[in-house]
Short mmCIF file of C-alpha atoms in Angstrom, two decimals:
data_model
loop_
_atom_site.label_atom_id
_atom_site.label_comp_id
_atom_site.label_asym_id
_atom_site.label_seq_id
_atom_site.Cartn_x
_atom_site.Cartn_y
_atom_site.Cartn_z
CA MET E 1 205.86 50.59 157.99
CA ASP E 2 206.33 53.81 156.75
CA ALA E 3 204.59 56.95 158.61
CA SER E 4 202.14 57.49 155.63
CA LYS E 5 200.77 53.96 155.36
CA ARG E 6 200.47 54.14 158.98
CA ILE E 7 198.20 57.44 158.62
CA SER E 8 196.26 55.64 156.15
CA ASP E 9 195.87 52.75 158.10
CA LEU E 10 194.55 55.01 160.26
CA ILE E 11 192.47 57.22 158.91
CA ILE E 12 190.60 53.60 157.66
CA ILE E 13 190.25 52.85 161.36
CA SER E 14 188.79 56.65 162.22
CA LYS E 15 186.36 56.63 159.57
CA ARG E 16 184.82 52.92 160.79
CA LEU E 17 185.00 53.99 164.49
CA ALA E 18 183.41 57.64 163.94
CA GLU E 19 180.44 55.85 161.86
CA LEU E 20 179.99 53.30 164.99
CA LEU E 21 179.78 56.24 167.33
CA ILE E 22 177.41 58.00 165.10
CA GLN E 23 174.88 54.46 164.51
CA GLU E 24 175.25 54.24 168.54
CA ASN E 25 175.03 58.23 169.53
CA THR E 26 171.29 57.52 166.87
CA ALA E 27 170.32 53.96 168.56
CA LEU E 28 170.79 55.68 172.24
CA ARG E 29 168.79 58.87 171.21
CA ASP E 30 165.90 56.60 169.91
CA HIS E 31 166.33 54.09 172.07
CA ARG E 32 166.79 51.27 170.85
CA THR E 33 168.88 49.16 173.24
CA GLY E 34 169.09 46.04 170.76
CA ASP E 35 171.30 48.02 168.31
CA VAL E 36 173.23 49.73 170.54
CA GLN E 37 173.98 45.80 171.69
CA ALA E 38 174.72 44.55 168.80
CA LEU E 39 177.10 47.64 168.49
CA ILE E 40 179.35 47.55 171.30
CA ASN E 41 181.81 44.30 170.27
CA GLU E 42 183.12 45.88 166.98
CA LYS E 43 183.21 48.87 168.41
CA ASP E 44 184.77 48.01 171.36
CA GLU E 45 187.54 46.10 168.69
CA THR E 46 187.63 49.30 166.40
CA SER E 47 188.50 51.28 169.84
CA ARG E 48 191.11 49.05 170.77
CA VAL E 49 192.50 49.03 167.28
CA TYR E 50 192.11 53.11 167.03
CA GLU E 51 193.81 53.12 170.03
CA SER E 52 197.18 50.80 169.11
CA ARG E 53 197.78 51.98 165.71
CA ILE E 54 197.85 55.80 167.15
CA VAL E 55 200.81 54.07 170.34
CA GLY E 56 202.54 52.62 167.30
CA LEU E 57 202.74 55.93 165.11
CA SER E 58 203.75 57.72 168.16
CA GLU E 59 206.54 54.69 168.63
CA HIS E 60 207.80 54.14 165.58
CA ALA E 61 207.27 57.14 163.65
CA THR E 62 209.47 60.21 164.13
CA ASP E 63 208.19 63.67 163.71
CA GLU E 64 210.66 64.17 160.37
CA ASP E 65 208.72 60.72 159.76
CA ILE E 66 205.42 62.96 159.98
CA ALA E 67 206.40 65.83 158.66
CA GLU E 68 206.98 63.98 155.21
CA VAL E 69 203.39 62.57 155.21
CA ASP E 70 201.47 64.18 152.37
CA GLU E 71 199.15 67.19 154.17
CA ILE E 72 195.99 66.15 152.72
CA LEU E 73 196.55 62.86 154.50
CA MET E 74 197.36 64.76 157.90
CA ASP E 75 194.33 67.05 157.65
CA GLN E 76 192.09 64.15 157.30
CA LEU E 77 193.59 62.44 160.31
CA ARG E 78 193.32 65.88 162.71
CA PHE E 79 189.46 66.16 161.08
CA LEU E 80 188.43 62.80 161.97
CA SER E 81 190.29 63.32 165.46
CA LYS E 82 188.49 65.92 165.95
CA GLU E 83 185.34 64.28 164.96
CA ILE E 84 185.82 61.29 167.46
CA GLN E 85 186.06 63.23 169.43
CA ALA E 86 182.83 64.98 169.72
CA LEU E 87 181.23 61.90 168.69
CA SER E 88 182.91 60.29 171.52
CA GLU E 89 181.95 62.92 174.32
CA GLU E 90 178.57 62.60 172.94
CA ASN E 91 178.22 59.17 173.83
CA ALA E 92 179.46 59.02 176.64
CA MET E 93 176.66 61.37 177.34
CA ARG E 94 174.06 59.55 175.73
CA LEU E 95 175.35 56.23 177.61
CA GLN E 96 175.17 58.27 181.30
CA VAL E 97 171.74 59.17 180.50
CA ALA E 98 170.63 56.07 179.60
CA MET E 99 172.35 54.45 182.62
CA GLU E 100 170.69 57.36 185.06
CA ALA E 101 167.37 56.61 183.38
CA ASN E 102 167.82 53.05 183.89
CA ARG E 103 168.49 53.37 187.28
CA ARG E 104 165.20 55.84 188.30
CA VAL E 105 162.83 53.18 186.64
CA LEU E 106 164.42 50.44 188.25
CA HIS E 107 164.38 52.30 192.06
CA GLU E 108 160.94 53.29 190.32
CA VAL E 109 159.88 49.41 190.41
CA THR E 110 161.74 48.71 193.34
CA GLU E 111 159.55 51.23 195.29
CA ALA E 112 156.13 50.24 193.62
CA VAL E 113 156.84 46.50 194.73
CA LYS E 114 157.25 47.01 198.18
CA ALA E 115 154.89 49.00 198.65
CA ASN E 116 152.57 46.41 197.33
CA THR E 117 154.05 43.41 198.83
CA PRO E 118 151.96 42.55 202.09
CA GLY E 119 153.39 42.75 205.40
CA PRO E 120 152.69 40.40 208.68
CA GLY E 121 148.95 41.09 209.47
CA THR E 122 149.04 42.49 212.82
CA TYR E 123 146.44 41.01 215.52
CA SER E 124 143.48 43.42 216.29
CA ASN E 125 141.04 44.30 219.12
CA SER E 126 139.20 41.13 218.31
CA GLY E 127 142.19 38.81 217.50
CA VAL E 128 141.97 39.16 214.22
CA VAL E 129 144.78 39.02 211.82
CA SER E 130 144.47 42.55 209.05
CA LYS E 131 145.62 40.79 205.62
CA GLY E 132 145.52 44.48 205.01
CA PRO E 133 149.06 46.63 204.80
CA SER E 134 150.90 45.96 208.00
CA GLN E 135 150.31 48.74 210.66
CA ALA E 136 152.24 49.27 213.38
CA ALA E 137 150.80 48.21 216.44
CA PRO E 138 148.92 50.56 218.86
CA GLY E 139 151.20 52.34 221.54
CA ASN E 140 149.47 50.89 224.56
CA ILE E 141 149.04 46.92 223.75
CA PRO E 142 148.21 45.03 226.92
CA ILE E 143 150.61 42.15 228.24
CA SER E 144 149.94 39.62 229.72
CA LEU E 145 153.04 37.00 231.35
CA ASP E 146 152.82 33.22 232.55
CA LYS E 147 155.60 33.24 235.63
CA LEU E 148 155.83 29.28 235.00
CA LEU E 149 157.73 29.58 231.85
#
């Protein structure tokens, strides 16, 4: 396959990857997790195809082959590469924010559950088990020992 054909294929794949990144970034910004979930497989597959085409181009096309490619195609590929880089950086930042927000929500839920989970009751001075939140036993608890044990 000649370099121009490889570049043309890479442009098509790059456009699709950019579209997917825009969709995912918009979904992340708007907190539409269902839409993000729906895009994962296609984005992953398109990213792998993009990467393999880049590797294939670098392995099979010489500098002379690249020099013969139409300058309009090369400009298009350069523009798309910069766009994908910027979109990927935004995507990484948005994913990081979403993960941190989820981590904080889970932490708060965990803390709320812990705070509202009744602990073992403690005996009061009258021998009644308290049903309220557990409290530390008083520091001066009377103890009796049965020496027969």
